[in-house]
Every structure is written in C-alpha cells, then in structure tokens.
Coordinates of C-alpha atoms and ligand atoms in Angstrom, one line a residue:
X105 CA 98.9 90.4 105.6
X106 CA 98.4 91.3 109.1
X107 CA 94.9 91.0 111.8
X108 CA 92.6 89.5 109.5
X109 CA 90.7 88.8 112.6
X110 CA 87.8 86.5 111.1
X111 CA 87.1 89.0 108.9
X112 CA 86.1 87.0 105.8
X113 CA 84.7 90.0 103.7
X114 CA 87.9 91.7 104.2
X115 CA 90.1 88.8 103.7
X116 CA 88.0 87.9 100.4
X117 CA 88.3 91.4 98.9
X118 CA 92.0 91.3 99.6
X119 CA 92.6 88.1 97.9
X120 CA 90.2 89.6 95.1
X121 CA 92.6 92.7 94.9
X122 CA 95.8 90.5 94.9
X123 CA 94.8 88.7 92.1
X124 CA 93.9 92.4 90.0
X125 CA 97.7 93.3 91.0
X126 CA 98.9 90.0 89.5
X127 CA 98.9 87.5 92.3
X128 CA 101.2 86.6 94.9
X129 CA 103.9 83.4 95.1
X130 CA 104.1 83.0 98.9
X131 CA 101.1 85.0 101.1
X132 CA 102.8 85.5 104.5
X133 CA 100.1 85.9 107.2
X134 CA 101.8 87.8 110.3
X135 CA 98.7 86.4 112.8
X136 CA 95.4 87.4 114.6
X137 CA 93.8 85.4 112.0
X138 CA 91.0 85.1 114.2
X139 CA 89.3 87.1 117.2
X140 CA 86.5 90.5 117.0
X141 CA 85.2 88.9 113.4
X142 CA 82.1 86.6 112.9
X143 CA 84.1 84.1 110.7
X144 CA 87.3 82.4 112.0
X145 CA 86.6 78.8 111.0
X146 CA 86.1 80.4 107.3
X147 CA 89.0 82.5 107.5
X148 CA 91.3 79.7 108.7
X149 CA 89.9 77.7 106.1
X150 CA 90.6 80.4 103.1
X151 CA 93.9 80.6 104.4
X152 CA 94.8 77.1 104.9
X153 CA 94.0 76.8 100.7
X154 CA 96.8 79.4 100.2
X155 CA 100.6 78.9 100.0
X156 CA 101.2 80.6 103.2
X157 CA 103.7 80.8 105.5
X158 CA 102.0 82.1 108.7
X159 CA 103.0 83.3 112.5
X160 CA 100.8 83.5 115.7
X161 CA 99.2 86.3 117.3
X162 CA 97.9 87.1 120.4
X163 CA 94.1 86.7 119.4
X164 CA 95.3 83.2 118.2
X165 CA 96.5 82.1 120.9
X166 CA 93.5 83.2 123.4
X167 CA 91.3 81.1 120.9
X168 CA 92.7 78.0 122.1
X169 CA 93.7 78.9 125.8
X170 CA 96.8 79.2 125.2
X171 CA 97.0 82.8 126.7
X172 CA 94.5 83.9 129.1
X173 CA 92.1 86.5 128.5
X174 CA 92.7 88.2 131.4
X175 CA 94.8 90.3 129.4
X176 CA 91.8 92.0 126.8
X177 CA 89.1 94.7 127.1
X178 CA 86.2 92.5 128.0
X179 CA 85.0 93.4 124.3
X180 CA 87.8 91.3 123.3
X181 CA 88.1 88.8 125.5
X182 CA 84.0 87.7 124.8
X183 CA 84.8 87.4 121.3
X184 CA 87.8 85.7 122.0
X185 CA 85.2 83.3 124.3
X186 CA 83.0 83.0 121.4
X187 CA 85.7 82.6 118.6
X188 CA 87.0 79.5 120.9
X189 CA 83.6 77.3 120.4
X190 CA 83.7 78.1 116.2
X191 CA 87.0 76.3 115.6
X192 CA 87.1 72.8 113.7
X193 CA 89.3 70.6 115.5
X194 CA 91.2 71.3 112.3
X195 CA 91.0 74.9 113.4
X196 CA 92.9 74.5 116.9
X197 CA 95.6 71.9 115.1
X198 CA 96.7 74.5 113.0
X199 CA 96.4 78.0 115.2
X200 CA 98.7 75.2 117.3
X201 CA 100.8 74.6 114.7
X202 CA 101.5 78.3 113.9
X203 CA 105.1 79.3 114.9
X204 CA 106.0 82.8 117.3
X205 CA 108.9 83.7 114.6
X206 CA 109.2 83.0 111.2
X207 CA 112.0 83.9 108.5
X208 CA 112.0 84.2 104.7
X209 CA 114.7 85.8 102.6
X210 CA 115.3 88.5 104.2
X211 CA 112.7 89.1 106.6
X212 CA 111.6 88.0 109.7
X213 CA 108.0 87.3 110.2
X214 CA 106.2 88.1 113.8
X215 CA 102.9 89.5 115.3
X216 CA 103.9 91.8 117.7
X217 CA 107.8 92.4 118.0
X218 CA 111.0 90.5 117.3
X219 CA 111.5 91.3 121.7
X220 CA 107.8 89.9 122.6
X221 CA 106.3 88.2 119.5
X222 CA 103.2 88.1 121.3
X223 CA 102.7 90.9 123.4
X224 CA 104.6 93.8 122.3
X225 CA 103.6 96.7 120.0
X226 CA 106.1 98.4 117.7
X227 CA 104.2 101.8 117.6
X228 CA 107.2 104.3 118.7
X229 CA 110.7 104.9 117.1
X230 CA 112.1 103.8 120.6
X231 CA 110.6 100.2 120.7
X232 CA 111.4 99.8 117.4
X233 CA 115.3 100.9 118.0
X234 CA 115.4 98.7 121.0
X235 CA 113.9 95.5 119.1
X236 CA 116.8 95.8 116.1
X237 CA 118.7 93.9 118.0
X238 CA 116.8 90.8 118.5
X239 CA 116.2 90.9 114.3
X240 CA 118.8 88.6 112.5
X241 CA 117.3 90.0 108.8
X242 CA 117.8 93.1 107.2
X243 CA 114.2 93.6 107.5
X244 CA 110.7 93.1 109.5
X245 CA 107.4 92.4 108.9
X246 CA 105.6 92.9 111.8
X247 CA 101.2 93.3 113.0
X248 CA 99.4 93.9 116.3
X249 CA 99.0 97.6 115.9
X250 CA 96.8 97.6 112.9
X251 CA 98.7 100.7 111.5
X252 CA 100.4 101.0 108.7
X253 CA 104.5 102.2 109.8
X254 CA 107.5 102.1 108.9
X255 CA 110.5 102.4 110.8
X256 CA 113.8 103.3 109.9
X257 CA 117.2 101.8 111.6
X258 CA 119.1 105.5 110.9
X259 CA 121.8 103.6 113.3
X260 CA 122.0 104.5 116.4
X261 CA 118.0 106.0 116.3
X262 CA 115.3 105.0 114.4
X263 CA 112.5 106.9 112.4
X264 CA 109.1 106.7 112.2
X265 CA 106.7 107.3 108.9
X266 CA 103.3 106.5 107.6
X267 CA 103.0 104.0 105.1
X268 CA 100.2 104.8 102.5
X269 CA 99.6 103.3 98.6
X270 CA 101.7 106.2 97.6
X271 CA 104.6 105.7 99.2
X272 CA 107.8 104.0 97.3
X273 CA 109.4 101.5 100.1
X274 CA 112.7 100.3 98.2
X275 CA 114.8 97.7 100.5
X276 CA 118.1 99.4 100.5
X277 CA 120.7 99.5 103.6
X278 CA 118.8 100.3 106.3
X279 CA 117.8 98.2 108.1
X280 CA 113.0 98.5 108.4
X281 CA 110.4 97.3 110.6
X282 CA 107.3 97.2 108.6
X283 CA 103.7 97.4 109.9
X284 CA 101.6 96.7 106.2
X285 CA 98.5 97.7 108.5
X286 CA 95.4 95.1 109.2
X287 CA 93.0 93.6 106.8
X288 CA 90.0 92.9 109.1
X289 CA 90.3 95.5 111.6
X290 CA 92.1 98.7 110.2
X291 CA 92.9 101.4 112.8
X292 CA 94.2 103.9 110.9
X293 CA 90.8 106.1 110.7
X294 CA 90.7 104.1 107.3
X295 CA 88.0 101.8 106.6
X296 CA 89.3 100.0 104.3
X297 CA 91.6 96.5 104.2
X298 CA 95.5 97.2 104.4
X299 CA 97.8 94.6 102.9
X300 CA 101.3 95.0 101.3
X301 CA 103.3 93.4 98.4
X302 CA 106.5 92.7 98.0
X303 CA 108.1 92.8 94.6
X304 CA 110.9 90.6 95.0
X305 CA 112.4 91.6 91.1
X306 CA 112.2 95.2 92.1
X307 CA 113.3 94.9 96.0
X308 CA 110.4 97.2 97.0
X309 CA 106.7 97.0 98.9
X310 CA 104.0 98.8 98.3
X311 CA 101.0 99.5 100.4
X312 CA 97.6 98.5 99.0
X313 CA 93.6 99.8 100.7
X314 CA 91.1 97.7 99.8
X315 CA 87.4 98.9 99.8
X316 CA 85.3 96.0 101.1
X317 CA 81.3 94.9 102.4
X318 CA 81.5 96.3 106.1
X319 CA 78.0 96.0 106.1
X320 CA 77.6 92.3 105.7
X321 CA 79.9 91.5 108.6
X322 CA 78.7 93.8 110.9
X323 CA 75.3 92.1 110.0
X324 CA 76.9 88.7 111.1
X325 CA 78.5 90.1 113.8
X326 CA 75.4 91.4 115.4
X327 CA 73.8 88.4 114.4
X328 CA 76.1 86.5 116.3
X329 CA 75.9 88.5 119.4
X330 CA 79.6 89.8 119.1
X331 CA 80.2 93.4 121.3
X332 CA 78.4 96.2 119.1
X333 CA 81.1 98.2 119.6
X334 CA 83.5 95.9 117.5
X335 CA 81.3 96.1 114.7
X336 CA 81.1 100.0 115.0
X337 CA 84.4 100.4 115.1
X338 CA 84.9 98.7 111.5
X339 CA 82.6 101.9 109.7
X340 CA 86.0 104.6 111.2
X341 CA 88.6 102.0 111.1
X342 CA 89.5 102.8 114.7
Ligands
ZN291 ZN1 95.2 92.2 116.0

C-alpha cells in the first residue's frame, strides 16, 4: 500500500477488500500516510494496529517539519500545515520512527526511489534504469507517483507498462520496480483505491481497485477547510 494520505474511507475499504481476498501476513506501507486527507491521526492509528512494516514519504516528513514545505503546491503545503496540528504526540513518535529504506525478502521498500527515497519519482523507463543500481533486491516496491507501473530491468534498458487487476505480475529474472498505485489519492483517472498483493506461494502480485465513500471524505475535508481542489480531485482520481 502506497499514499494513503489520511484517507480513512479509502484505507478502511482496502483493509475491507483485503480481508474478502483472504488477508494479508505482513501489510507493508510504502509512506505518505498522511497529508491532502481529513484523517491522519486515524489513519496512523489504523495502521499502527496492523503488522506493518512501513517507510517515510515526503508528506510525512513535512507533517513534522522535518522537510520544509517550501517544496509543495500551496494546496499541499496548507494541508500539510493543517495535518501537523492533528498528530498525537504518538502520531509524530512514529512518522519519526519510520525508516527512508526498508527490505523484506526480496524487495526493497521506499516512497519515492531507491536514488532519492524522498524526493524522486520513478515515472519514466530512464529513472527507473538509472535507480537499478542503488537496489540490492531483485525487486522494488516503490509510491509517490500514485500510478500504478511497472518497470522492467530488460538489462541494459528498462520498460515501462500499466499495471491493472488484470495483469499477471510473476517474479521471475528480471529484475521490477513496482508502483501498486495509491489508496487515498489515485491519479490514474481511476477513482477508486489501488493496493497490490503479493502471493508469496505463487511468486506473483496482483493489482487490486477498490470502490470506496468519496463522498464522506470530501464532506470532512470541506468541513475541515482543506483546499477544495483536493477534494475535487478524489471524484477523477487525478
Ligand atoms: Zn503521495
């Protein structure tokens, strides 16, 4: 799961969904937990109940100052403003806590890009070709983009292709970076939640879209006094 961005409706649902697919052992969270949405002291709370292995992004690390928001739209950076006076103490401990890189098995866990685990988005064969070589796992899990990809190491070049819920993704040889897409904030021109499971018996992901309340957090959102446009932008998934 990538960008759930205090997007508790869409989180929920996804959980929801899991559970209809047979649950999960480990979730691994690949950041921007919080930031746009109207709740990130829920979400971090939801999340901190799961077995979860979980890296930072960029939208977590504006919520406690620790990048500036100099950086965002201003869209983004007053939700990032009002996100920071929602979190718990508890909250900021564990967006704190929350690690740039992460491994498990074989993959390697980051927000942006193994290069710039922060910054950087993997949204071109070329970036993705160029950050193989900072990967010391077969394969990549990787957020920030809010797409779902998959790149190809075809050595020497890479390949790009959309990843869908009909798409068969067997781990084989070649080496992937994998964008599963985002649950709170899809920008795909899907509405609905994107998550991905990994079926470690059959050495395959698959894509899941998730249908989910958009009207109830827009509600909150506007309630809140978050940018309009964020909440638009949740109806198109843009
Ligand atoms: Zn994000």
């Amino acid at each position: 799961m990538a960008d759930i961005h205090a997007n508790l409706e869409a989180f929920t649902a996804v959980l929801g969904d899991i559970e209809r697919q047979g649950g999960f052992d480990e979730l691994l969270c690949l950041g921007d937990i919080v930031g746009y949405g109207p709740d990130p002291h829920a979400c971090l709370e939801l999340l901190r109940r799961q077995k979860c292995l979980c890296v930072a992004g960029n939208h977590d690390w504006a919520a406690i100052s620790k990048l500036d928001t100099s950086e965002f739209n201003p869209d983004a950076a007053a939700a990032a403003r009002w996100t920071a006076n929602q979190l718990t103490a508890e909250d900021r401990q564990y967006l704190e806590s929350l690690p740039l890189v992460a491994e498990k098995g074989e993959f390697t866990l980051v927000h942006g890009s193994p290069r710039e685990p922060i910054r950087e988005y993997v949204q071109s064969p070329d970036i993705a070709c160029d950050n193989l070589a900072f990967l010391k796992t077969p394969y990549c899990l990787v957020g920030h983009t809010h797409a779902p990809l998959i790149f190809t190491d075809e050595g020497g070049s890479c390949t790009v292709r959309g990843f869908t819920p009909e798409t068969k993704l067997p781990l084989g040889k070649k080496r992937l970076i994998i964008n599963c897409g985002g649950v709170g904030q899809p920008r795909d021109g899907d509405s609905r939640a994107s998550y991905g499971i990994y079926d470690s018996q059959g050495k395959s992901v698959r894509l899941y879209r998730v249908a989910y309340d958009i009207a109830a957090t827009q509600a909150k959102m506007l309630r809140e006094g978050l940018p309009i446009s964020l909440a638009t932008r949740l109806s198109y998934g843009v």
